mmCIF file of C-alpha atoms in Angstrom:
data_model
loop_
_atom_site.group_PDB
_atom_site.id
_atom_site.type_symbol
_atom_site.label_atom_id
_atom_site.label_comp_id
_atom_site.label_asym_id
_atom_site.label_seq_id
_atom_site.Cartn_x
_atom_site.Cartn_y
_atom_site.Cartn_z
ATOM 1 C CA ASP A 255 90.579 84.125 16.448
ATOM 2 C CA ALA A 256 87.924 82.357 17.235
ATOM 3 C CA GLY A 257 86.488 83.645 13.619
ATOM 4 C CA VAL A 258 82.548 85.302 12.589
ATOM 5 C CA ILE A 259 80.814 83.879 15.930
ATOM 6 C CA GLN A 260 76.870 83.439 14.908
ATOM 7 C CA SER A 261 74.433 82.587 17.976
ATOM 8 C CA PRO A 262 71.924 80.415 17.628
ATOM 9 C CA ARG A 263 72.996 78.258 15.264
ATOM 10 C CA HIS A 264 69.508 77.535 15.084
ATOM 11 C CA GLU A 265 65.727 78.576 15.701
ATOM 12 C CA VAL A 266 62.254 77.646 15.620
ATOM 13 C CA THR A 267 59.736 79.973 16.348
ATOM 14 C CA GLU A 268 56.142 80.218 15.612
ATOM 15 C CA MET A 269 54.555 82.954 13.382
ATOM 16 C CA GLY A 270 54.472 86.025 14.723
ATOM 17 C CA GLN A 271 56.996 85.663 17.130
ATOM 18 C CA GLU A 272 59.674 88.132 17.559
ATOM 19 C CA VAL A 273 63.262 86.929 16.570
ATOM 20 C CA THR A 274 66.520 88.229 17.601
ATOM 21 C CA LEU A 275 70.299 86.572 16.275
ATOM 22 C CA ARG A 276 73.209 88.256 17.266
ATOM 23 C CA CYS A 277 76.763 88.263 15.895
ATOM 24 C CA LYS A 278 80.048 88.854 16.744
ATOM 25 C CA PRO A 279 82.775 90.095 14.392
ATOM 26 C CA ILE A 280 86.439 88.980 14.336
ATOM 27 C CA SER A 281 87.959 91.999 16.878
ATOM 28 C CA GLY A 282 89.435 94.493 14.513
ATOM 29 C CA HIS A 283 87.298 94.403 11.293
ATOM 30 C CA ASN A 284 85.659 97.613 10.858
ATOM 31 C CA SER A 285 82.549 96.252 8.193
ATOM 32 C CA LEU A 286 79.550 94.294 9.168
ATOM 33 C CA PHE A 287 77.408 92.498 6.755
ATOM 34 C CA TRP A 288 73.791 90.594 6.466
ATOM 35 C CA TYR A 289 72.902 87.501 4.390
ATOM 36 C CA ARG A 290 70.273 85.685 4.193
ATOM 37 C CA GLN A 291 70.695 82.540 2.152
ATOM 38 C CA THR A 292 67.285 80.794 0.726
ATOM 39 C CA MET A 293 67.101 77.824 -2.013
ATOM 40 C CA MET A 294 64.775 80.646 -3.811
ATOM 41 C CA ARG A 295 67.247 83.480 -4.123
ATOM 42 C CA GLY A 296 70.232 82.345 -2.809
ATOM 43 C CA LEU A 297 73.034 84.063 -0.481
ATOM 44 C CA GLU A 298 71.179 87.990 -0.447
ATOM 45 C CA LEU A 299 72.666 91.194 1.650
ATOM 46 C CA LEU A 300 70.342 92.617 4.315
ATOM 47 C CA ILE A 301 72.482 94.959 5.587
ATOM 48 C CA TYR A 302 75.969 96.625 5.834
ATOM 49 C CA PHE A 303 77.810 98.130 8.884
ATOM 50 C CA ASN A 304 80.746 100.093 7.953
ATOM 51 C CA ASN A 305 82.428 101.590 11.355
ATOM 52 C CA ASN A 306 79.298 100.382 13.261
ATOM 53 C CA VAL A 307 77.131 102.778 11.070
ATOM 54 C CA PRO A 308 74.446 101.480 8.523
ATOM 55 C CA ILE A 309 75.816 102.054 4.957
ATOM 56 C CA ASP A 310 73.326 100.048 3.084
ATOM 57 C CA ASP A 311 70.165 98.562 4.680
ATOM 58 C CA SER A 312 68.725 98.002 1.038
ATOM 59 C CA GLY A 313 68.155 94.986 1.021
ATOM 60 C CA MET A 314 65.493 94.908 3.889
ATOM 61 C CA PRO A 315 62.483 92.885 3.231
ATOM 62 C CA GLU A 316 60.360 95.392 5.267
ATOM 63 C CA ASP A 317 60.009 96.520 8.515
ATOM 64 C CA ARG A 318 59.208 94.107 10.235
ATOM 65 C CA PHE A 319 63.230 93.473 10.189
ATOM 66 C CA SER A 320 66.010 95.835 12.177
ATOM 67 C CA ALA A 321 69.937 95.691 12.280
ATOM 68 C CA LYS A 322 71.718 97.064 15.232
ATOM 69 C CA MET A 323 75.192 97.694 15.858
ATOM 70 C CA PRO A 324 75.782 99.079 19.265
ATOM 71 C CA ASN A 325 79.797 98.824 19.746
ATOM 72 C CA ALA A 326 82.122 97.403 17.044
ATOM 73 C CA SER A 327 81.673 93.918 18.589
ATOM 74 C CA PHE A 328 78.212 93.034 18.639
ATOM 75 C CA SER A 329 75.479 93.288 16.324
ATOM 76 C CA THR A 330 71.738 92.070 16.251
ATOM 77 C CA LEU A 331 69.398 91.488 13.599
ATOM 78 C CA LYS A 332 65.448 91.325 14.876
ATOM 79 C CA ILE A 333 62.841 90.134 12.893
ATOM 80 C CA GLN A 334 59.591 91.497 14.083
ATOM 81 C CA PRO A 335 56.905 89.843 13.514
ATOM 82 C CA SER A 336 58.551 86.810 12.154
ATOM 83 C CA GLU A 337 56.335 84.897 9.024
ATOM 84 C CA PRO A 338 57.240 81.593 8.199
ATOM 85 C CA ARG A 339 58.406 83.098 4.362
ATOM 86 C CA ASP A 340 61.192 84.569 6.659
ATOM 87 C CA SER A 341 62.642 80.878 7.187
ATOM 88 C CA ALA A 342 66.139 80.779 5.743
ATOM 89 C CA VAL A 343 69.870 80.918 7.075
ATOM 90 C CA TYR A 344 71.015 84.547 7.645
ATOM 91 C CA PHE A 345 75.003 84.893 8.062
ATOM 92 C CA CYS A 346 77.078 87.717 9.058
ATOM 93 C CA ALA A 347 79.921 88.265 7.692
ATOM 94 C CA SER A 348 82.856 90.793 8.992
ATOM 95 C CA SER A 349 85.861 92.469 6.966
ATOM 96 C CA LEU A 350 88.846 94.869 7.446
ATOM 97 C CA SER A 351 88.402 98.639 5.356
ATOM 98 C CA GLN A 352 85.311 97.036 3.494
ATOM 99 C CA GLY A 353 86.959 93.842 2.785
ATOM 100 C CA ALA A 354 88.950 95.117 -0.250
ATOM 101 C CA THR A 355 91.734 93.239 0.532
ATOM 102 C CA TYR A 356 91.305 91.146 2.353
ATOM 103 C CA GLY A 357 88.307 89.694 1.852
ATOM 104 C CA TYR A 358 85.068 88.547 3.965
ATOM 105 C CA THR A 359 84.789 86.251 6.511
ATOM 106 C CA PHE A 360 81.660 85.074 7.406
ATOM 107 C CA GLY A 361 80.479 82.837 10.345
ATOM 108 C CA SER A 362 78.438 79.619 10.658
ATOM 109 C CA GLY A 363 75.182 81.383 10.389
ATOM 110 C CA THR A 364 71.590 80.558 12.236
ATOM 111 C CA ARG A 365 69.218 78.516 10.537
ATOM 112 C CA LEU A 366 65.849 79.734 10.944
ATOM 113 C CA THR A 367 62.393 78.288 10.649
ATOM 114 C CA VAL A 368 59.147 79.876 11.557
ATOM 115 C CA VAL A 369 56.278 78.036 11.215
ATOM 116 C CA LYS B 290 74.118 96.295 -10.249
ATOM 117 C CA GLN B 291 76.120 93.606 -10.309
ATOM 118 C CA GLU B 292 75.062 90.388 -11.611
ATOM 119 C CA VAL B 293 76.728 87.207 -10.047
ATOM 120 C CA THR B 294 76.146 83.575 -13.054
ATOM 121 C CA GLN B 295 78.097 80.686 -12.362
ATOM 122 C CA ILE B 296 77.979 77.479 -14.750
ATOM 123 C CA PRO B 297 76.920 74.940 -14.599
ATOM 124 C CA ALA B 298 74.888 75.069 -11.619
ATOM 125 C CA ALA B 299 76.315 71.342 -10.641
ATOM 126 C CA LEU B 300 78.828 69.127 -11.658
ATOM 127 C CA SER B 301 79.244 65.309 -10.460
ATOM 128 C CA VAL B 302 82.605 64.317 -11.699
ATOM 129 C CA PRO B 303 84.476 60.596 -11.223
ATOM 130 C CA GLU B 304 87.842 61.122 -8.388
ATOM 131 C CA GLY B 305 91.082 61.771 -10.020
ATOM 132 C CA GLU B 306 89.576 64.723 -12.978
ATOM 133 C CA ASN B 307 90.732 68.497 -13.092
ATOM 134 C CA LEU B 308 87.411 70.370 -13.280
ATOM 135 C CA VAL B 309 86.721 74.236 -14.040
ATOM 136 C CA LEU B 310 84.286 76.138 -12.557
ATOM 137 C CA ASN B 311 83.019 79.432 -13.930
ATOM 138 C CA CYS B 312 81.910 82.910 -12.867
ATOM 139 C CA SER B 313 81.400 85.762 -15.072
ATOM 140 C CA PHE B 314 79.993 88.873 -13.590
ATOM 141 C CA THR B 315 78.237 91.934 -15.478
ATOM 142 C CA ASP B 316 79.836 94.487 -13.925
ATOM 143 C CA SER B 317 83.714 95.084 -14.580
ATOM 144 C CA ALA B 318 84.305 97.221 -11.945
ATOM 145 C CA ILE B 319 85.381 95.139 -9.471
ATOM 146 C CA TYR B 320 87.803 95.725 -6.158
ATOM 147 C CA ASN B 321 87.902 91.796 -5.791
ATOM 148 C CA LEU B 322 86.635 88.624 -6.643
ATOM 149 C CA GLN B 323 86.894 85.792 -3.621
ATOM 150 C CA TRP B 324 85.983 82.056 -3.879
ATOM 151 C CA PHE B 325 84.153 79.778 -1.042
ATOM 152 C CA ARG B 326 83.104 76.777 -0.275
ATOM 153 C CA GLN B 327 80.011 75.453 1.891
ATOM 154 C CA ASP B 328 79.437 72.210 2.237
ATOM 155 C CA PRO B 329 76.096 71.158 3.026
ATOM 156 C CA GLY B 330 74.123 72.782 6.194
ATOM 157 C CA LYS B 331 77.732 74.915 7.262
ATOM 158 C CA GLY B 332 78.989 78.026 6.781
ATOM 159 C CA LEU B 333 81.129 79.710 3.827
ATOM 160 C CA THR B 334 85.176 79.101 4.308
ATOM 161 C CA SER B 335 86.768 81.088 2.600
ATOM 162 C CA LEU B 336 89.054 79.294 -0.790
ATOM 163 C CA LEU B 337 90.632 81.825 -2.751
ATOM 164 C CA LEU B 338 90.819 85.993 -2.796
ATOM 165 C CA ILE B 339 91.780 87.831 -6.137
ATOM 166 C CA GLN B 340 92.458 91.152 -5.918
ATOM 167 C CA SER B 341 91.361 93.475 -9.364
ATOM 168 C CA SER B 342 95.046 93.972 -10.331
ATOM 169 C CA GLN B 343 95.557 90.234 -9.716
ATOM 170 C CA ARG B 344 95.517 87.686 -12.869
ATOM 171 C CA GLU B 345 95.387 84.674 -10.285
ATOM 172 C CA GLN B 346 95.925 83.088 -6.847
ATOM 173 C CA THR B 347 96.672 79.033 -6.080
ATOM 174 C CA SER B 348 96.385 77.986 -3.269
ATOM 175 C CA GLY B 349 97.472 73.498 -2.980
ATOM 176 C CA ARG B 350 95.458 71.811 -5.748
ATOM 177 C CA LEU B 351 93.297 75.373 -6.015
ATOM 178 C CA ASN B 352 93.948 77.452 -8.417
ATOM 179 C CA ALA B 353 91.769 80.963 -9.560
ATOM 180 C CA SER B 354 91.544 82.855 -12.568
ATOM 181 C CA LEU B 355 90.677 86.467 -12.520
ATOM 182 C CA ASP B 356 90.163 89.019 -16.247
ATOM 183 C CA LYS B 357 87.487 91.620 -15.421
ATOM 184 C CA SER B 358 87.660 92.498 -19.221
ATOM 185 C CA SER B 359 85.398 89.713 -20.529
ATOM 186 C CA GLY B 360 83.842 89.555 -16.770
ATOM 187 C CA ARG B 361 84.482 85.804 -15.673
ATOM 188 C CA SER B 362 86.747 84.400 -12.945
ATOM 189 C CA THR B 363 87.583 80.700 -13.362
ATOM 190 C CA LEU B 364 88.047 78.023 -10.222
ATOM 191 C CA TYR B 365 90.500 75.624 -11.435
ATOM 192 C CA ILE B 366 90.081 72.010 -9.215
ATOM 193 C CA ALA B 367 93.410 69.635 -9.826
ATOM 194 C CA ALA B 368 93.144 66.158 -9.043
ATOM 195 C CA SER B 369 89.516 66.494 -7.462
ATOM 196 C CA GLN B 370 88.966 64.270 -4.481
ATOM 197 C CA PRO B 371 85.301 63.216 -2.787
ATOM 198 C CA GLY B 372 86.013 65.746 -0.032
ATOM 199 C CA ASP B 373 86.119 68.953 -3.000
ATOM 200 C CA SER B 374 82.118 67.893 -2.377
ATOM 201 C CA ALA B 375 80.555 70.517 -1.957
ATOM 202 C CA THR B 376 79.379 73.710 -3.596
ATOM 203 C CA TYR B 377 80.745 76.657 -4.420
ATOM 204 C CA LEU B 378 80.230 80.289 -4.102
ATOM 205 C CA CYS B 379 82.282 83.384 -5.977
ATOM 206 C CA ALA B 380 80.992 86.580 -4.554
ATOM 207 C CA ALA B 381 82.576 89.784 -6.825
ATOM 208 C CA ALA B 382 82.867 93.486 -4.520
ATOM 209 C CA SER B 383 82.112 96.042 -6.799
ATOM 210 C CA GLY B 384 80.247 100.007 -6.061
ATOM 211 C CA GLY B 385 81.630 102.353 -3.485
ATOM 212 C CA SER B 386 80.777 99.714 -0.214
ATOM 213 C CA TYR B 387 83.300 97.044 -1.814
ATOM 214 C CA ILE B 388 79.589 95.291 -0.979
ATOM 215 C CA PRO B 389 80.215 91.601 -2.169
ATOM 216 C CA THR B 390 77.170 89.836 -4.321
ATOM 217 C CA PHE B 391 77.180 86.505 -4.717
ATOM 218 C CA GLY B 392 76.266 83.248 -7.251
ATOM 219 C CA ARG B 393 74.170 80.838 -6.702
ATOM 220 C CA GLY B 394 77.198 78.325 -6.924
ATOM 221 C CA THR B 395 77.530 75.040 -8.206
ATOM 222 C CA SER B 396 77.175 71.963 -6.509
ATOM 223 C CA LEU B 397 79.814 69.704 -7.153
ATOM 224 C CA ILE B 398 79.980 65.722 -6.239
ATOM 225 C CA VAL B 399 83.213 64.099 -6.447
ATOM 226 C CA HIS B 400 82.543 60.215 -6.680
ATOM 227 C CA PRO B 401 85.807 57.230 -5.269
#
């Protein structure tokens, strides 16, 4: 299996622009997580999907952030408009049966820089 | 709300030493605890997963233990090598949605 695939690997954008991050989970996994990693706050959960349905979005910082999972093999995280404080590494992770038995597999992340 | 703490935040050791990384969590009602390795600028690689019913897991030179009653897990690395240099993170999955909560990590440097 190719693992969890995220794109792009790096994104540099200007403040105010829309940014879309993409994630393809491992085939057969039914839970998907979006995390953000910064030096100040470490890894923070943004949103969690189970069977394509958002279950917990309490970590989404504000209305500028939105996430979708239109099918079992694709998810997006969108920031509109982007701000410099959104600069971070964004990780997507997937798991089978909520990760209780087999744990969680992470993608390589998208490094976002907003200038 | 689950809180996960990792001590020490940074560790520098000479090659060949055995070492222990610590992870503590506030909510002992966890489903599992997972240890990850993160190399600079890279993603997270899973090292070991311990289910709540287990006491330890081993993979090669790595051994992870879990003591739910005391809210602690340790990662033991035997005969450390320079290639072990990385940040090690632990994540405790708890709550109704099994969401993993991460510690801030221990940055390990093994020098030749």
